[in-house]
Amino acid sequence: MSAEAANPGAPLRKRGRARIDLRRLGRVALLGPVSRDRLPDAIGHVADAHRAHHPDADLAILSKAYVLAESSHRGQMRKSGEPYITHPLAVTLILAELGAETTTLTASLLHDTVEDTEVTLDQVREEFGDEVCYLVDGVTKLEKVDYGAAAEPETFRKMLVATGNDVRVMSIKLADRLHNMRTLGVMRPEKQARIAKVTRDVLIPLAERLGVQALKTELEDLVFAILHPEEYERTQALISAWEGEQDPLTEIADRVRSTLRDAGINAEVLIRPRHFVSVHRVRIKRGEMRGTDFGRLLVLVGEDADCYAVLGELHTCFTPVISEFKDFIAAPKFNLYQSLHTAVVGSEGAVAEVLIRTHRMHKVAEAGVVALGNPYTQDGTAAVQQLEPADGERADPTRPGWLSRLLDWQESATDSDTFWATLRADLAQDREITVFRTDGGTLGLPAGASCVDAAYAQYGDEAHGCIGARVNGRLATLSTALNDGDTVQLLLAQDASSGPSPEWLDHARTPAARIAITRWLDAHPDGAQGPQKSRSDAPKPQAQPADDAAGTRSRAADRAAGVVVDMPGAPVRLAGCCTPVPPDTIIGFTVRGGAVTVHREECPAVARMRGTGRAAVGARWDDPGDWSGTTDYKVTLVAESFGRPRLLADLTEAIATADAAIVSATVEPPSEQRVRHTYTLQLPDAAGLPGLMRAMRDVPGVYDVSRAQQPAATG
């Protein structure tokens, strides 16, 4: 596209990678050893790479697309001084090396023609068909409009919308950015840094989520060289120094080959060097680098069962490092990645990390969705009639759950800045969990998601009426963080007018939940009315969820909470995730509608919100000289104890003796004779909290009582 790009320095060396090599591109590879005023038929390089993956591919359409692209771009030059045709050729060759099918390569050759030349979409449709036209149009829309300061947010928003209908659009965009990053050196340093930051924050996470590791790792190295040149040079020096030494992985690889050969397992054992950023991360983690830290062993086999056979032989014939074992075959990552990870100890204590996968798994691990071909046909051929089903949706079997969720919420985020911040926060989630519904369905959620997120994922706007949940059969608050494999049942109020409380925003991790809650709060600035406010007529579980109780607090009560914030006149709410009481050190954050939610300074939600750029609001208790008897405070306490008869009765008696009222209580099933009790309590005055905690600790069997906090999102 019109944005140019650059090489931050010398090309990064890859030492005999057992992977798709994308660094063989360059002016000679594209143009051949000829004078600059004459272009050879460079499409031959693309054709060779394409035939390596698709031996029976019809190359006529590629030649036709190249002729149109070359003639259309003739006379145009890149800022690097090269003919512009070198850019679409390089982008197409990147995709061909990854194994993209013919339609994607055709669209890639033409991806800048409609934007930068006289070629029209109608001409593309007439000469290459509806499917190629659809892809070219999708890519063109990403850069077509000048949005001023909002250019990047709107560009990637358009990319998201286009990608939702066809993941191949994003594949072309990623390859386009990679080639631009390779040639970014012709730009001013400040522009290099801006493009590199956007690449780091958005495109690299997108490449990770689409499983295109071959693009992701090179983009990471290029960004690393631009944004952290000193660390890049240090890492480069480490790798150069190591390359002169004897590689200890070679000996371990030979032993692994011998072991598998003796076991009758047909396997290919390769040494897979780490790329620059990976080496840098290992150095930060371990301090002093070992020889085996510069690479990993890759074992490729034919069938899934062979992967486990290899694992068994390695764990039998070597000393395994059990803590390093991960099974991504039985439980694939959200980006289609499958592999077994382990580590074994070689001679003299050298530890080698080992990746075990089939050849097909390896192809998908490197190329992700690009390796899956045309998602709309069974045989990889074009199927224009399937592009636009009657309901207007394009059914894409390769579209991951995270992408579907992004598409669901992006339409609601009308503000570009809100969209941009939410997109970056969502992409920062690098792990996905699956929770089970009681009706047999499943929900895919980012790690750290709560019952609030599950409610909106399952019910959409109907989740406004959620009053609690059961997690694995036990009553739970809406703030409860879910784990992979949990079973969740959401409890809805019968009153259709019910709505969420502002505190729900403290527990929502997904964009869909946050946008839906914010939209409802904006539409109801004075809160809910009648049953909506008190929820008194809503069906209540045995213990009302703490979130629900917190949500009933009126604005008048919030103003009487004894907190002063640096936003005069703003309504103040005490966060339900950490339940601050005097003399806790507190800090506030604004929520939509102008209210300020006050947290304890050490609450994990504070670090999370600061990490996303949320501005803090100063907050302090109103009258430090008199915190007793001024107001009621809620506090959530966790009691850790050994299991024994009458423990629950004794704990509740101790709480009642301290004049505290129980708002909600949950007791987890015993684990190794230990029991965890969680109580949300109403205190008549904050000064009584230390005495209450001492009284609970004095109950026989209780070995700790602490303040509860909602865990921060992981990733």
XYZ file of C-alpha atoms in Angstrom:
715
model
C 0.000 0.000 0.000
C 1.038 3.619 -0.100
C 2.722 3.408 3.304
C 6.394 2.610 2.743
C 8.551 0.520 5.002
C 12.179 -0.392 5.908
C 15.200 -2.380 6.946
C 16.365 -1.404 10.455
C 19.813 -2.718 9.759
C 21.504 -5.720 8.295
C 19.151 -8.642 7.626
C 18.741 -10.838 10.689
C 20.543 -14.121 10.199
C 18.615 -17.325 10.598
C 20.967 -20.196 11.230
C 19.644 -23.188 9.279
C 16.037 -22.816 10.397
C 13.783 -25.812 10.017
C 11.028 -23.498 8.944
C 9.716 -21.434 6.104
C 12.450 -18.956 5.221
C 11.034 -15.533 4.372
C 14.337 -13.671 4.254
C 15.465 -14.742 0.800
C 13.676 -11.804 -0.743
C 15.460 -8.766 -2.076
C 15.993 -6.780 -5.193
C 18.038 -9.450 -6.936
C 15.544 -12.170 -6.056
C 12.712 -10.078 -7.444
C 14.296 -8.403 -10.442
C 17.287 -10.533 -11.304
C 20.747 -9.161 -12.221
C 19.524 -6.668 -14.785
C 19.582 -2.912 -15.182
C 17.022 -0.897 -13.251
C 15.302 0.385 -16.376
C 14.171 -3.090 -17.440
C 11.898 -5.439 -15.479
C 12.170 -9.205 -16.011
C 9.230 -11.544 -15.622
C 9.668 -11.708 -11.834
C 6.432 -13.618 -11.435
C 8.507 -16.719 -12.077
C 9.878 -16.551 -8.522
C 6.337 -16.445 -7.157
C 5.315 -19.330 -9.403
C 8.183 -21.516 -8.157
C 7.309 -20.860 -4.512
C 3.614 -21.463 -5.198
C 4.199 -24.747 -7.018
C 6.279 -25.993 -4.060
C 3.066 -26.008 -2.005
C 0.481 -26.511 -4.757
C 2.043 -28.613 -7.547
C -1.138 -28.640 -9.642
C -1.930 -24.930 -9.355
C -2.987 -23.075 -12.502
C -0.435 -20.304 -12.904
C -2.129 -18.548 -15.807
C -4.158 -16.265 -13.552
C -1.000 -15.238 -11.656
C 0.747 -14.272 -14.871
C -2.309 -12.315 -15.950
C -2.477 -10.486 -12.623
C 1.245 -9.676 -12.781
C 0.907 -8.174 -16.265
C -1.928 -5.910 -15.076
C -0.099 -4.911 -11.879
C 3.220 -4.213 -13.648
C 1.624 -2.139 -16.389
C -0.544 -0.222 -13.913
C 2.321 0.626 -11.549
C 4.802 1.356 -14.361
C 6.555 4.650 -13.701
C 5.747 4.623 -9.989
C 8.706 4.399 -7.634
C 8.990 3.547 -3.948
C 10.777 5.898 -1.575
C 13.646 3.435 -1.602
C 14.136 4.200 -5.315
C 12.938 0.805 -6.553
C 10.120 0.361 -9.080
C 6.828 0.153 -7.190
C 6.017 -3.255 -8.681
C 8.679 -4.726 -6.388
C 6.319 -4.157 -3.441
C 3.279 -6.217 -4.578
C 5.706 -8.837 -5.888
C 7.463 -9.081 -2.527
C 4.147 -9.262 -0.642
C 2.936 -12.012 -2.969
C 6.178 -13.953 -2.655
C 5.893 -13.826 1.144
C 2.414 -15.338 0.930
C 3.529 -17.897 -1.657
C 6.334 -19.038 0.670
C 3.704 -19.510 3.379
C 1.594 -21.706 1.108
C -1.279 -19.339 0.291
C -3.667 -20.554 -2.400
C -3.879 -19.040 -5.892
C -6.778 -16.664 -5.239
C -4.944 -15.005 -2.335
C -1.790 -14.569 -4.430
C -3.774 -13.063 -7.301
C -5.409 -10.537 -4.986
C -2.031 -9.780 -3.400
C -0.484 -8.878 -6.748
C -3.368 -6.486 -7.368
C -3.802 -5.192 -3.814
C -2.524 -1.662 -4.573
C -3.849 -1.247 -8.114
C -7.310 0.072 -7.232
C -5.900 2.479 -4.639
C -2.844 3.788 -6.497
C -3.579 3.364 -10.234
C -6.377 3.830 -12.757
C -7.549 0.217 -12.386
C -11.123 -0.062 -11.074
C -12.864 -2.745 -9.055
C -15.168 -3.392 -11.987
C -12.144 -4.129 -14.144
C -10.741 -6.493 -11.504
C -14.109 -8.252 -11.247
C -14.422 -8.576 -15.018
C -10.935 -10.015 -15.513
C -10.459 -12.067 -12.317
C -13.908 -12.792 -10.899
C -15.931 -11.814 -7.849
C -13.733 -13.509 -5.266
C -10.499 -11.736 -6.236
C -12.468 -8.501 -6.484
C -13.831 -9.034 -2.980
C -10.335 -9.504 -1.537
C -8.836 -6.532 -3.388
C -11.723 -4.338 -2.263
C -11.262 -5.489 1.347
C -7.567 -4.598 1.331
C -8.163 -1.311 -0.514
C -10.663 -0.127 2.086
C -7.988 -0.251 4.755
C -5.995 2.687 3.392
C -8.419 4.489 1.121
C -9.574 7.319 3.379
C -7.474 9.929 5.170
C -8.649 9.959 8.778
C -6.146 12.469 10.091
C -5.181 11.773 13.698
C -7.558 8.817 13.768
C -5.945 7.172 10.744
C -4.495 4.147 12.503
C -7.590 3.363 14.632
C -9.914 3.639 11.643
C -7.533 1.734 9.371
C -7.392 -1.229 11.710
C -11.068 -1.015 12.422
C -11.731 -1.377 8.702
C -9.245 -4.223 8.590
C -11.125 -5.948 11.377
C -14.459 -5.578 9.591
C -13.019 -6.798 6.300
C -11.206 -9.675 7.954
C -14.398 -10.776 9.636
C -15.691 -11.676 6.216
C -12.477 -13.253 4.959
C -9.296 -13.966 6.928
C -7.303 -13.771 3.697
C -7.690 -9.982 3.755
C -5.733 -9.820 6.984
C -3.137 -12.241 5.620
C -2.427 -9.851 2.745
C -2.277 -6.917 5.174
C 0.246 -8.711 7.393
C 2.500 -9.564 4.445
C 2.168 -5.978 3.237
C 3.336 -4.648 6.611
C 6.214 -7.130 6.765
C 7.646 -5.955 3.453
C 7.162 -2.326 4.477
C 8.985 -3.009 7.752
C 11.868 -4.580 5.827
C 12.379 -1.324 3.913
C 11.534 1.178 6.644
C 15.062 2.613 6.746
C 14.270 5.186 4.034
C 11.939 7.014 6.441
C 12.652 9.520 9.187
C 13.450 7.932 12.592
C 10.320 9.351 14.205
C 8.098 7.832 11.500
C 9.948 4.523 11.768
C 9.209 4.508 15.502
C 5.511 5.329 14.992
C 5.007 2.550 12.452
C 7.003 0.126 14.581
C 4.865 0.862 17.656
C 1.621 0.242 15.790
C 3.101 -2.952 14.383
C 4.076 -4.041 17.893
C 0.761 -3.162 19.507
C -1.682 -4.419 16.871
C -0.252 -6.315 13.906
C 2.099 -8.620 15.798
C -0.694 -9.720 18.174
C -2.961 -10.220 15.153
C -0.316 -12.375 13.471
C -0.030 -14.373 16.696
C -3.780 -14.861 16.876
C -3.955 -15.959 13.264
C -1.140 -18.416 13.973
C 1.217 -16.957 11.349
C 4.382 -17.417 13.404
C 6.695 -17.002 10.412
C 5.442 -13.433 9.947
C 5.140 -12.719 13.654
C 8.737 -13.600 14.536
C 10.260 -11.535 11.741
C 8.023 -8.565 12.555
C 9.105 -8.865 16.202
C 12.783 -8.770 15.244
C 12.312 -5.768 12.931
C 10.380 -3.839 15.587
C 12.988 -4.808 18.193
C 15.772 -3.354 16.057
C 13.926 -0.029 15.625
C 12.531 0.542 19.104
C 15.354 -1.001 21.163
C 18.543 -0.616 19.090
C 20.936 -1.030 22.034
C 19.306 -4.249 23.231
C 19.176 -5.434 19.637
C 22.922 -4.890 19.198
C 23.632 -6.662 22.484
C 21.519 -9.639 21.435
C 23.173 -9.705 18.028
C 26.596 -9.768 19.704
C 25.489 -12.673 21.950
C 24.333 -14.697 18.960
C 27.481 -13.919 16.960
C 29.693 -14.985 19.859
C 27.764 -18.214 20.313
C 27.910 -19.112 16.620
C 31.649 -19.527 16.975
C 31.252 -22.114 19.714
C 30.398 -25.798 19.496
C 26.613 -26.194 19.639
C 25.651 -28.516 22.546
C 22.284 -29.085 20.872
C 24.050 -30.992 18.088
C 25.102 -33.776 20.461
C 21.631 -33.985 22.035
C 19.999 -34.030 18.584
C 22.221 -36.955 17.540
C 21.237 -38.882 20.691
C 17.551 -38.196 20.054
C 17.853 -39.427 16.444
C 19.573 -42.592 17.617
C 16.958 -43.180 20.339
C 14.028 -42.789 17.962
C 15.681 -44.890 15.259
C 16.232 -47.727 17.731
C 12.557 -47.460 18.753
C 11.445 -47.786 15.139
C 9.946 -44.286 15.003
C 10.360 -42.481 11.690
C 11.120 -38.891 12.699
C 13.027 -35.855 11.482
C 15.086 -34.169 14.227
C 16.145 -30.598 13.555
C 17.785 -27.778 15.492
C 15.544 -24.725 15.489
C 17.490 -21.540 16.366
C 15.679 -18.890 18.356
C 15.036 -15.557 16.691
C 16.429 -12.347 18.174
C 13.488 -11.408 20.390
C 13.267 -14.956 21.733
C 16.974 -14.902 22.669
C 16.474 -11.519 24.340
C 13.561 -12.866 26.401
C 15.543 -15.908 27.506
C 18.450 -13.695 28.539
C 16.138 -11.483 30.604
C 14.568 -14.542 32.224
C 17.749 -16.492 33.003
C 20.455 -13.873 33.166
C 23.453 -15.862 31.938
C 22.855 -17.687 28.654
C 23.665 -21.362 28.241
C 24.622 -22.929 24.934
C 21.296 -24.764 24.671
C 19.379 -21.504 25.200
C 20.046 -20.331 21.649
C 17.783 -22.920 20.071
C 15.367 -25.796 20.526
C 15.021 -29.245 19.045
C 12.159 -29.818 16.618
C 10.959 -33.388 16.061
C 8.637 -33.885 13.072
C 6.631 -37.095 12.607
C 3.834 -38.367 10.400
C 0.881 -39.013 12.707
C -0.547 -37.620 15.942
C 0.069 -40.916 17.731
C 3.752 -40.727 16.766
C 4.058 -37.487 18.740
C 3.186 -39.284 21.960
C 5.429 -42.207 21.038
C 8.352 -39.777 20.663
C 7.465 -38.193 23.992
C 7.460 -41.583 25.707
C 10.881 -42.501 24.321
C 12.405 -39.167 25.313
C 11.035 -39.343 28.850
C 12.270 -42.933 29.141
C 15.767 -42.531 27.711
C 16.496 -39.003 28.997
C 15.825 -37.256 32.266
C 12.764 -35.089 31.579
C 12.121 -31.670 33.085
C 8.496 -32.316 34.011
C 7.667 -28.668 34.695
C 8.380 -27.879 31.030
C 5.824 -30.369 29.636
C 2.814 -28.908 27.817
C 0.309 -30.713 25.600
C -1.011 -28.384 22.911
C -2.192 -31.310 20.786
C -4.927 -32.412 23.174
C -5.675 -28.750 23.977
C -4.705 -26.580 20.954
C -4.018 -22.885 21.439
C -6.606 -20.343 20.329
C -4.627 -19.750 17.114
C -4.775 -23.385 15.889
C -1.260 -24.150 17.212
C -0.637 -27.801 18.107
C 2.556 -29.316 19.490
C 4.004 -31.178 22.444
C 6.527 -29.184 24.474
C 9.013 -30.817 26.813
C 12.626 -30.500 27.963
C 15.256 -33.176 28.562
C 18.656 -33.215 30.257
C 21.621 -34.147 28.093
C 25.223 -34.802 29.019
C 26.875 -32.562 31.606
C 23.463 -31.295 32.688
C 22.640 -29.441 29.463
C 18.876 -28.887 29.205
C 17.316 -28.910 25.747
C 13.768 -27.778 24.990
C 11.999 -30.071 22.525
C 9.003 -29.421 20.265
C 7.198 -32.503 18.906
C 4.615 -32.196 16.122
C 3.479 -33.674 12.836
C 4.515 -32.151 9.517
C 1.016 -30.758 9.071
C 1.033 -29.269 12.567
C 4.352 -27.635 11.729
C 2.947 -26.087 8.561
C -0.015 -24.670 10.476
C 2.269 -23.512 13.310
C 4.332 -21.507 10.832
C 1.653 -20.235 8.450
C -1.534 -20.402 10.554
C -4.712 -19.630 8.638
C -2.674 -18.976 5.474
C -1.830 -22.688 5.347
C -5.489 -23.706 5.441
C -6.202 -22.631 1.874
C -9.535 -21.251 0.692
C -11.898 -21.511 3.679
C -15.005 -21.455 1.514
C -14.516 -24.607 -0.531
C -13.604 -28.208 0.125
C -11.006 -28.526 -2.617
C -9.346 -25.106 -2.499
C -10.887 -23.887 -5.748
C -12.808 -20.656 -6.034
C -16.480 -20.819 -5.183
C -18.001 -17.452 -5.898
C -21.521 -18.710 -5.325
C -20.668 -19.316 -1.667
C -19.385 -15.826 -0.979
C -22.676 -14.194 -0.067
C -25.214 -16.529 1.570
C -28.823 -15.420 1.820
C -28.379 -14.014 5.325
C -25.557 -11.768 4.151
C -22.926 -13.488 6.319
C -19.843 -15.276 5.042
C -19.419 -18.541 6.922
C -15.693 -18.854 7.572
C -14.743 -22.139 9.265
C -11.236 -20.831 9.951
C -12.391 -17.747 11.841
C -11.333 -18.211 15.484
C -13.651 -17.404 18.363
C -11.649 -14.330 19.401
C -12.199 -12.777 15.967
C -15.937 -13.408 16.149
C -16.015 -11.639 19.508
C -14.101 -8.644 18.161
C -16.584 -8.358 15.321
C -19.462 -8.463 17.776
C -18.253 -5.483 19.802
C -16.551 -3.296 17.213
C -19.909 -2.153 15.798
C -20.867 -0.786 19.217
C -17.614 1.116 19.761
C -18.502 4.181 17.704
C -15.669 6.243 19.220
C -12.362 5.575 17.433
C -10.291 6.138 20.571
C -12.474 3.729 22.549
C -12.170 1.165 19.789
C -8.387 1.575 19.605
C -7.844 1.257 23.362
C -10.201 -1.715 23.605
C -8.627 -3.473 20.620
C -5.130 -3.151 22.109
C -6.318 -4.373 25.491
C -8.064 -7.362 23.939
C -5.075 -8.285 21.798
C -2.895 -8.197 24.918
C -4.786 -11.280 26.098
C -2.561 -14.095 24.866
C -4.488 -17.039 26.273
C -8.049 -18.243 25.843
C -10.145 -20.442 28.107
C -13.200 -22.564 27.404
C -16.031 -22.739 29.923
C -19.019 -25.048 29.678
C -22.652 -24.017 29.857
C -25.193 -26.156 31.668
C -27.112 -26.625 28.395
C -24.135 -28.418 26.883
C -22.714 -25.468 24.928
C -19.346 -23.794 25.436
C -18.078 -20.223 25.705
C -14.654 -19.110 24.511
C -13.321 -16.309 26.722
C -9.952 -14.631 27.297
C -8.025 -15.774 30.353
C -9.038 -13.786 33.416
C -12.654 -13.418 32.285
C -15.304 -13.281 34.998
C -18.909 -14.415 35.320
C -19.883 -10.949 34.048
C -18.041 -11.680 30.784
C -19.653 -15.112 30.524
C -23.104 -13.585 31.017
C -22.698 -11.126 28.134
C -21.029 -13.750 25.926
C -24.024 -16.057 26.387
C -26.981 -13.683 26.632
C -25.915 -10.387 25.061
C -27.961 -7.465 26.376
C -30.201 -9.850 28.320
C -27.250 -10.222 30.695
C -28.192 -6.806 32.132
C -30.545 -8.756 34.384
C -27.975 -11.211 35.705
C -28.116 -11.511 39.513
C -25.564 -14.227 40.173
C -23.999 -17.442 38.946
C -23.193 -20.995 39.830
C -19.656 -22.069 38.991
C -19.125 -25.827 39.061
C -22.415 -26.119 40.912
C -21.570 -23.619 43.663
C -23.030 -20.152 44.126
C -20.554 -17.497 43.028
C -20.413 -13.739 42.709
C -20.437 -12.157 39.290
C -16.856 -10.993 39.926
C -15.621 -14.597 40.151
C -12.781 -15.246 37.698
C -13.351 -18.330 35.575
C -10.824 -21.059 34.863
C -10.410 -23.258 31.835
C -12.925 -26.114 32.016
C -15.296 -24.509 34.546
C -19.034 -25.075 34.198
C -21.011 -21.852 34.615
C -24.752 -21.269 35.028
C -25.884 -17.641 34.901
C -28.882 -16.638 37.053
C -31.150 -13.998 35.481
C -33.789 -11.846 37.171
C -37.367 -12.267 36.041
C -37.729 -8.486 35.821
C -36.800 -7.599 32.245
C -36.064 -3.983 33.235
C -33.136 -4.926 35.465
C -29.784 -3.367 34.700
C -26.118 -3.639 35.655
C -24.378 -1.673 38.375
C -21.317 0.483 37.603
C -19.182 -1.916 39.673
C -19.623 -4.524 36.957
C -17.093 -2.575 34.889
C -14.475 -3.465 37.508
C -15.015 -7.154 36.766
C -15.564 -7.079 32.989
C -12.550 -8.149 30.933
C -14.097 -8.533 27.463
C -14.919 -5.625 25.148
C -18.422 -6.988 24.543
C -19.261 -6.874 28.259
C -17.676 -3.477 28.899
C -19.339 -1.819 25.919
C -22.764 -3.295 26.725
C -22.536 -2.224 30.392
C -21.303 1.255 29.480
C -24.047 1.683 26.889
C -26.711 0.766 29.469
C -25.254 3.084 32.109
C -25.133 5.969 29.615
C -28.790 5.380 28.784
C -29.718 5.283 32.496
C -27.645 8.072 34.109
C -29.779 8.044 37.249
C -29.572 4.287 37.693
C -32.380 1.776 37.625
C -35.837 2.417 39.026
C -37.934 0.374 41.415
C -37.127 -3.305 41.298
C -34.184 -2.541 39.091
C -32.507 -0.624 41.877
C -33.313 -2.831 44.818
C -33.645 -6.144 43.025
C -35.948 -6.998 45.948
C -38.348 -8.931 43.760
C -35.656 -10.726 41.775
C -35.173 -14.431 42.465
C -32.278 -14.651 44.911
C -29.944 -17.591 45.401
C -29.171 -18.714 48.935
C -26.609 -15.955 49.277
C -27.048 -12.847 47.163
C -23.949 -12.222 44.995
C -21.693 -9.509 46.326
C -21.762 -7.714 42.956
C -25.522 -7.549 43.123
C -25.502 -6.151 46.630
C -22.906 -3.569 45.644
C -25.027 -2.630 42.654
C -27.950 -1.590 44.867
C -26.005 1.231 46.455
C -27.650 4.513 45.485
C -25.802 7.626 44.483
C -26.815 9.275 47.739
C -25.216 6.454 49.699
C -22.074 6.726 47.588
C -21.743 10.386 48.465
C -22.032 9.421 52.117
C -19.306 6.789 51.833
C -16.824 9.109 53.519
C -14.605 9.547 50.437
C -13.439 12.799 48.855
C -12.141 12.676 45.275
C -10.398 15.264 43.134
C -13.509 15.657 40.960
C -15.907 17.851 42.955
C -19.537 16.880 42.517
C -18.808 13.498 40.943
C -20.713 10.516 42.369
C -18.380 8.214 44.306
C -18.645 4.431 44.545
C -16.553 1.981 46.523
C -15.285 -0.830 44.283
C -16.822 -4.216 44.921
C -13.662 -6.065 43.847
C -11.517 -4.899 46.789
C -14.109 -3.304 49.148
C -11.990 -0.446 50.545
C -12.578 0.801 54.092
C -10.675 3.353 56.202
C -7.752 3.637 56.677
C -6.923 1.847 53.370
C -4.855 3.833 50.886
C -7.258 4.477 48.026
C -7.297 5.689 44.429
C -10.158 6.414 42.032
C -10.914 5.882 38.349
C -13.723 7.430 36.346
C -16.363 5.287 34.681
C -18.762 6.289 31.956
C -21.389 8.654 33.276
C -18.894 10.703 35.287
C -18.870 8.587 38.432
C -15.644 7.714 40.251
C -15.050 4.153 41.461
C -12.639 4.001 44.405
C -10.254 1.053 44.848
C -7.644 0.041 47.372
C -4.223 1.081 46.062
C -3.010 -2.547 46.008
C -6.081 -3.843 44.141
C -4.981 -5.731 40.985
C -7.599 -3.788 39.026
C -5.607 -0.593 39.692
C -2.484 -1.945 37.983
C -4.590 -3.273 35.115
C -6.321 0.061 34.510
C -3.059 1.991 34.756
C -1.553 -0.446 32.282
C -4.256 0.430 29.754
C -3.629 4.162 30.167
C -6.608 4.984 32.403
C -5.984 8.216 34.320
C -6.244 7.934 38.110
C -8.294 10.320 40.249
C -6.965 11.309 43.663
C -9.086 9.988 46.535
C -8.925 10.151 50.344
C -11.133 9.415 53.287
C -13.217 12.400 54.345
C -12.369 12.625 58.051
C -9.286 10.643 59.137
C -9.889 11.717 62.724
C -13.243 9.957 63.005
C -13.785 6.836 60.923
C -16.090 5.194 63.429
C -19.825 5.474 63.352
C -19.977 7.735 60.275
C -21.307 5.230 57.740
C -21.684 1.560 56.906
C -18.913 -0.115 54.899
C -18.832 -3.359 53.009
C -15.746 -5.529 53.185
C -14.945 -8.951 51.738
C -12.848 -11.286 53.893
C -11.360 -14.682 53.094
C -10.924 -17.161 55.942
C -8.516 -20.073 55.401
C -9.068 -22.993 57.773
C -8.715 -26.691 58.396
C -11.946 -28.607 57.992
C -13.816 -29.641 61.146
C -17.421 -30.035 62.333
C -19.312 -26.812 63.276
C -16.622 -24.617 61.713
C -19.138 -22.621 59.665
C -21.406 -22.114 62.670
C -18.518 -20.885 64.833
C -17.308 -18.467 62.164
C -20.736 -16.942 61.597
C -21.202 -16.614 65.367
C -17.893 -14.743 65.625
C -18.993 -12.418 62.826
C -22.363 -11.772 64.478
C -20.697 -11.085 67.855
C -18.644 -8.351 66.173
C -21.918 -6.675 65.025
C -21.171 -7.361 61.329
C -23.970 -8.392 58.974
C -23.329 -11.097 56.364
C -24.275 -9.872 52.874
C -23.063 -12.986 51.053
C -21.015 -16.068 51.815
C -19.433 -18.864 49.817
C -17.657 -21.956 51.080
C -15.451 -23.867 48.672
C -15.270 -27.674 48.847
C -12.427 -28.936 51.077
C -9.077 -29.453 49.372
C -6.483 -31.490 51.286
C -8.472 -30.886 54.493
C -8.334 -27.129 53.954
C -11.424 -24.963 53.477
C -11.737 -21.431 52.081
C -14.656 -19.227 53.237
C -15.435 -15.919 51.512
C -17.710 -13.439 53.301
C -18.952 -10.045 52.169
C -19.879 -8.199 55.366
C -21.597 -4.946 56.293
C -19.689 -3.154 59.096
C -21.345 -0.623 61.386
C -18.043 1.300 61.413
C -14.647 0.857 59.805
C -12.817 0.949 63.122
C -14.198 -2.463 63.981
C -12.510 -4.257 61.049
C -9.234 -5.208 62.839
C -11.173 -6.593 65.807
C -13.485 -8.553 63.504
C -10.535 -10.154 61.710
C -8.918 -11.029 65.053
C -12.166 -12.624 66.260
C -12.369 -14.736 63.099
C -8.724 -15.819 63.442
C -9.430 -16.893 67.026
C -11.962 -19.468 65.843
C -10.366 -22.913 66.295
C -9.128 -24.303 62.964
C -8.833 -20.903 61.243
C -5.217 -20.165 60.369
C -5.589 -16.979 58.308
C -8.095 -14.207 57.581
C -7.320 -11.675 54.856
C -8.929 -9.015 52.704
C -10.174 -10.349 49.368
C -9.240 -8.888 46.017
C -10.508 -9.614 42.514
C -7.600 -11.140 40.531
C -6.278 -9.047 37.681
C -6.626 -10.334 34.141
C -3.734 -12.477 32.956
C -1.851 -11.998 29.748
